[in-house]
Every structure is written in C-alpha cells, then in structure tokens.
Short mmCIF file of C-alpha atoms in Angstrom, two decimals:
data_model
loop_
_atom_site.label_atom_id
_atom_site.label_comp_id
_atom_site.label_asym_id
_atom_site.label_seq_id
_atom_site.Cartn_x
_atom_site.Cartn_y
_atom_site.Cartn_z
CA MET A 1 187.15 97.61 157.60
CA ARG A 2 186.98 101.19 156.33
CA THR A 3 183.50 102.03 155.08
CA ALA A 4 182.81 105.33 153.37
CA ILE A 5 179.60 106.90 152.20
CA TYR A 6 179.35 109.22 149.23
CA PRO A 7 176.08 111.13 149.73
CA GLY A 8 174.41 113.41 147.25
CA THR A 9 171.31 114.15 145.27
CA PHE A 10 172.80 112.77 142.02
CA ASP A 11 170.00 114.17 139.86
CA PRO A 12 171.35 112.81 137.58
CA ILE A 13 174.62 110.98 138.17
CA THR A 14 177.37 112.46 135.96
CA TYR A 15 180.79 111.32 134.83
CA GLY A 16 182.20 113.68 137.47
CA HIS A 17 180.31 111.86 140.23
CA LEU A 18 181.44 108.52 138.84
CA ASP A 19 185.07 109.65 138.80
CA ILE A 20 184.84 110.55 142.50
CA ALA A 21 183.11 107.20 143.24
CA ARG A 22 185.76 105.20 141.36
CA ARG A 23 188.58 106.95 143.19
CA ALA A 24 186.88 106.66 146.59
CA ALA A 25 186.26 102.95 146.02
CA ALA A 26 190.01 102.51 145.58
CA LEU A 27 190.65 104.17 148.96
CA PHE A 28 188.12 102.32 151.11
CA ASP A 29 187.12 98.72 151.68
CA ARG A 30 183.49 99.54 151.08
CA LEU A 31 181.81 102.53 149.43
CA ILE A 32 178.11 103.26 149.70
CA ILE A 33 176.77 105.84 147.28
CA VAL A 34 173.81 107.32 149.12
CA VAL A 35 171.02 109.08 147.25
CA ALA A 36 169.56 111.89 149.33
CA ASP A 37 165.79 112.02 149.23
CA ASN A 38 165.38 115.71 150.06
CA ALA A 39 161.78 116.97 149.99
CA GLN A 40 163.00 120.57 149.64
CA LYS A 41 164.57 119.86 146.25
CA LYS A 42 162.51 119.19 143.14
CA PRO A 43 164.47 116.43 141.41
CA VAL A 44 163.85 115.33 137.84
CA PHE A 45 164.10 111.69 138.93
CA ASN A 46 162.67 110.29 142.15
CA ALA A 47 165.03 108.67 144.67
CA ALA A 48 164.32 105.12 143.47
CA GLU A 49 165.01 106.11 139.84
CA ARG A 50 168.26 107.84 140.82
CA GLN A 51 169.30 104.80 142.84
CA ALA A 52 168.67 102.53 139.84
CA LEU A 53 170.54 104.85 137.45
CA ILE A 54 173.53 104.92 139.79
CA ALA A 55 173.50 101.15 140.35
CA GLU A 56 173.67 100.63 136.60
CA ALA A 57 176.45 103.23 136.25
CA VAL A 58 178.70 101.66 138.91
CA ARG A 59 178.03 98.06 137.97
CA ASP A 60 181.40 97.66 136.25
CA LEU A 61 183.49 99.89 138.54
CA PRO A 62 186.16 98.12 140.57
CA GLY A 63 185.77 97.90 144.33
CA HIS A 64 182.93 97.06 146.63
CA ILE A 65 180.32 99.71 145.81
CA THR A 66 176.69 99.62 146.83
CA VAL A 67 173.92 102.16 146.29
CA ASP A 68 171.32 103.12 148.87
CA ARG A 69 169.04 106.05 149.61
CA PHE A 70 168.09 107.97 152.71
CA SER A 71 166.11 110.88 154.04
CA GLY A 72 167.49 112.79 157.01
CA LEU A 73 170.90 113.70 158.32
CA THR A 74 173.91 112.24 156.56
CA VAL A 75 175.65 111.53 159.87
CA ASP A 76 172.67 109.45 161.04
CA TYR A 77 172.83 107.37 157.86
CA ALA A 78 176.61 107.00 158.21
CA ARG A 79 176.25 105.64 161.74
CA GLN A 80 173.49 103.21 160.72
CA ALA A 81 175.68 101.96 157.86
CA GLY A 82 178.76 101.61 160.07
CA ALA A 83 180.67 104.16 157.98
CA ASN A 84 183.83 105.88 159.21
CA VAL A 85 184.10 108.43 156.43
CA ILE A 86 181.94 110.79 154.39
CA VAL A 87 183.30 111.39 150.88
CA ARG A 88 182.61 114.64 149.08
CA GLY A 89 183.77 116.00 145.73
CA LEU A 90 185.20 119.47 145.14
CA ARG A 91 185.13 121.30 141.82
CA ALA A 92 185.69 124.97 142.65
CA VAL A 93 186.10 127.48 145.45
CA THR A 94 182.32 127.79 145.79
CA ASP A 95 182.12 124.03 146.40
CA PHE A 96 184.81 124.37 149.04
CA GLU A 97 182.83 126.91 151.07
CA TRP A 98 179.70 124.72 151.09
CA GLU A 99 181.61 121.49 151.77
CA PHE A 100 183.59 123.18 154.54
CA GLN A 101 180.32 124.20 156.25
CA LEU A 102 178.93 120.68 155.86
CA GLY A 103 182.13 119.15 157.18
CA LEU A 104 182.11 121.38 160.24
CA ILE A 105 178.49 120.68 161.16
CA ASN A 106 179.01 116.95 160.54
CA GLU A 107 182.05 117.05 162.82
CA LYS A 108 179.96 118.71 165.52
CA LEU A 109 177.15 116.16 165.16
CA ALA A 110 179.42 113.13 164.79
CA PRO A 111 183.04 113.77 165.85
CA ASP A 112 183.94 110.15 165.10
CA LEU A 113 183.24 110.57 161.35
CA GLU A 114 185.84 112.00 159.01
CA THR A 115 184.98 114.01 155.92
CA VAL A 116 187.29 113.41 152.97
CA CYS A 117 187.09 115.71 149.96
CA LEU A 118 188.36 114.49 146.62
CA LEU A 119 189.26 117.06 143.99
CA SER A 120 187.44 116.81 140.71
CA ALA A 121 189.43 115.68 137.72
CA GLN A 122 190.25 118.68 135.54
CA LYS A 123 188.05 117.48 132.69
CA HIS A 124 185.03 117.46 135.03
CA LEU A 125 185.53 120.86 136.67
CA PHE A 126 182.58 122.40 134.81
CA LEU A 127 180.31 119.39 135.21
CA SER A 128 177.38 119.35 137.60
CA ALA A 129 173.98 117.70 137.62
CA SER A 130 172.33 121.11 137.24
CA VAL A 131 174.41 121.80 134.10
CA VAL A 132 173.34 118.43 132.71
CA ARG A 133 169.68 119.18 133.46
CA ASP A 134 169.99 122.58 131.76
CA VAL A 135 171.54 121.05 128.65
CA ALA A 136 168.80 118.41 128.48
CA GLN A 137 165.98 120.81 129.30
CA HIS A 138 167.02 123.14 126.49
CA GLY A 139 166.87 120.39 123.91
CA ARG A 140 170.58 119.67 123.53
CA LEU A 141 170.05 115.97 124.16
CA ASP A 142 172.68 115.12 121.53
CA GLN A 143 175.31 116.80 123.73
CA LEU A 144 174.89 114.52 126.76
CA SER A 145 177.32 111.74 125.75
CA ASP A 146 180.35 113.49 127.30
CA LEU A 147 178.46 114.34 130.49
CA VAL A 148 176.59 111.22 131.59
CA PRO A 149 176.59 107.47 130.88
CA PRO A 150 174.42 106.35 127.92
CA HIS A 151 171.62 104.91 130.06
CA VAL A 152 171.38 108.20 132.00
CA ALA A 153 171.27 110.14 128.72
CA GLN A 154 168.43 107.87 127.57
CA ALA A 155 166.53 108.53 130.81
CA LEU A 156 166.98 112.28 130.30
CA VAL A 157 165.73 111.96 126.72
CA ARG A 158 162.58 110.27 128.03
CA VAL A 159 162.03 113.19 130.43
CA TYR A 160 162.93 116.09 128.16
CA ASP A 161 162.31 114.89 124.60
CA ARG A 162 159.71 117.25 123.24
CA PRO A 163 159.27 119.35 120.12
CA ALA A 164 161.92 122.02 119.84
CA ALA A 165 160.97 125.57 120.68
CA PRO A 166 160.57 127.87 117.69
CA ALA A 167 163.74 129.59 116.58
CA LEU A 168 164.09 133.33 117.09
CA GLY A 169 162.14 135.11 114.42
CA ASP A 170 159.72 132.17 113.97
CA CYS A 171 157.24 133.48 116.53
CA THR A 172 153.97 134.88 115.36
CA ALA A 173 152.41 137.87 117.11
CA ILE A 174 148.90 137.24 118.35
#
C-alpha cells in the first residue's frame, strides 16, 4: 500500500491545495493531508480549525483521504503514519528552490521517503494562502469565491468582516 502525506500550513486551504490533493489521491492508495502546527507562524486559524476546514473541503473528493495535524518534523510524522511519500505542490521557480531544499534535508533525515512534487494547474499559479489572507484582510471578501471553497470563505468572513476603512480623501485631520 502506497501512503503519501501532503503536509502544509493550509491557512487557509485554497482551490490550489485541493487540486494537488485530488491529483495526489489518484496516485496513491492513501493520502493524509497533514496540517502543520508551527509555533513560529501566526496563522489566522488554529490547527484544529484548519483541520476541520480541510476535512469539509475534501469530503467529496475521490480517493482515500484523511486529515491530521502534527507539530515537529515532517519525516517523523511520515514514519509514524507509515507513509512512503511526501507530496508537495509547485507553483513557480521560487517554490522550486524552497521545495528542493526541503526535499534534500528530508532525504538526509529519512532516505527511505520519496518527495514527489506536483505542478500547480495553470489557473492556480497565482494562488496562495497568503494571497487569500491579503484579499480577505483588505475587505475584498466578495472576491473569495474563485480562491477557496464556500465554507472557507465564510470562515474568513467571520475573521475579517469589519467596517470598511475610509476611502482616500475621507480622512479627517486631527
């Protein structure tokens, strides 16, 4: 049985992440999407919330997909889960450099694990969780429907829905 993990912060899960998950699930007998609980990052959603958002998003995807979370080294989680493969997504050259570094250190730490990078679909090349957070944070909540599933957009609305900032020229000098 070929088990793969797809680790990431997923803050929040995007349609780009889901495309990689769907395609990875078709390649492996079992796919575990693993939410990284990294204390150094300041996520909008805590790990349990991200896990729940992802579980809802993958509910109807084909294949045997589960969602879990971890804190620590990805290779340690992979071994505990009995995974043979770490799946990563690539959007651009800058992603490649980072993923290449991760792949090399993971190979050093766990030579028995393979890293497989899936190329982003063209329509998702620009899409990242940080872009989604920026769009939401700047009040463009109506623009989220092409970026994230509806329930994720609703969660972002709950976080970021606040009165709009005054338009340029509407500020009063004090």
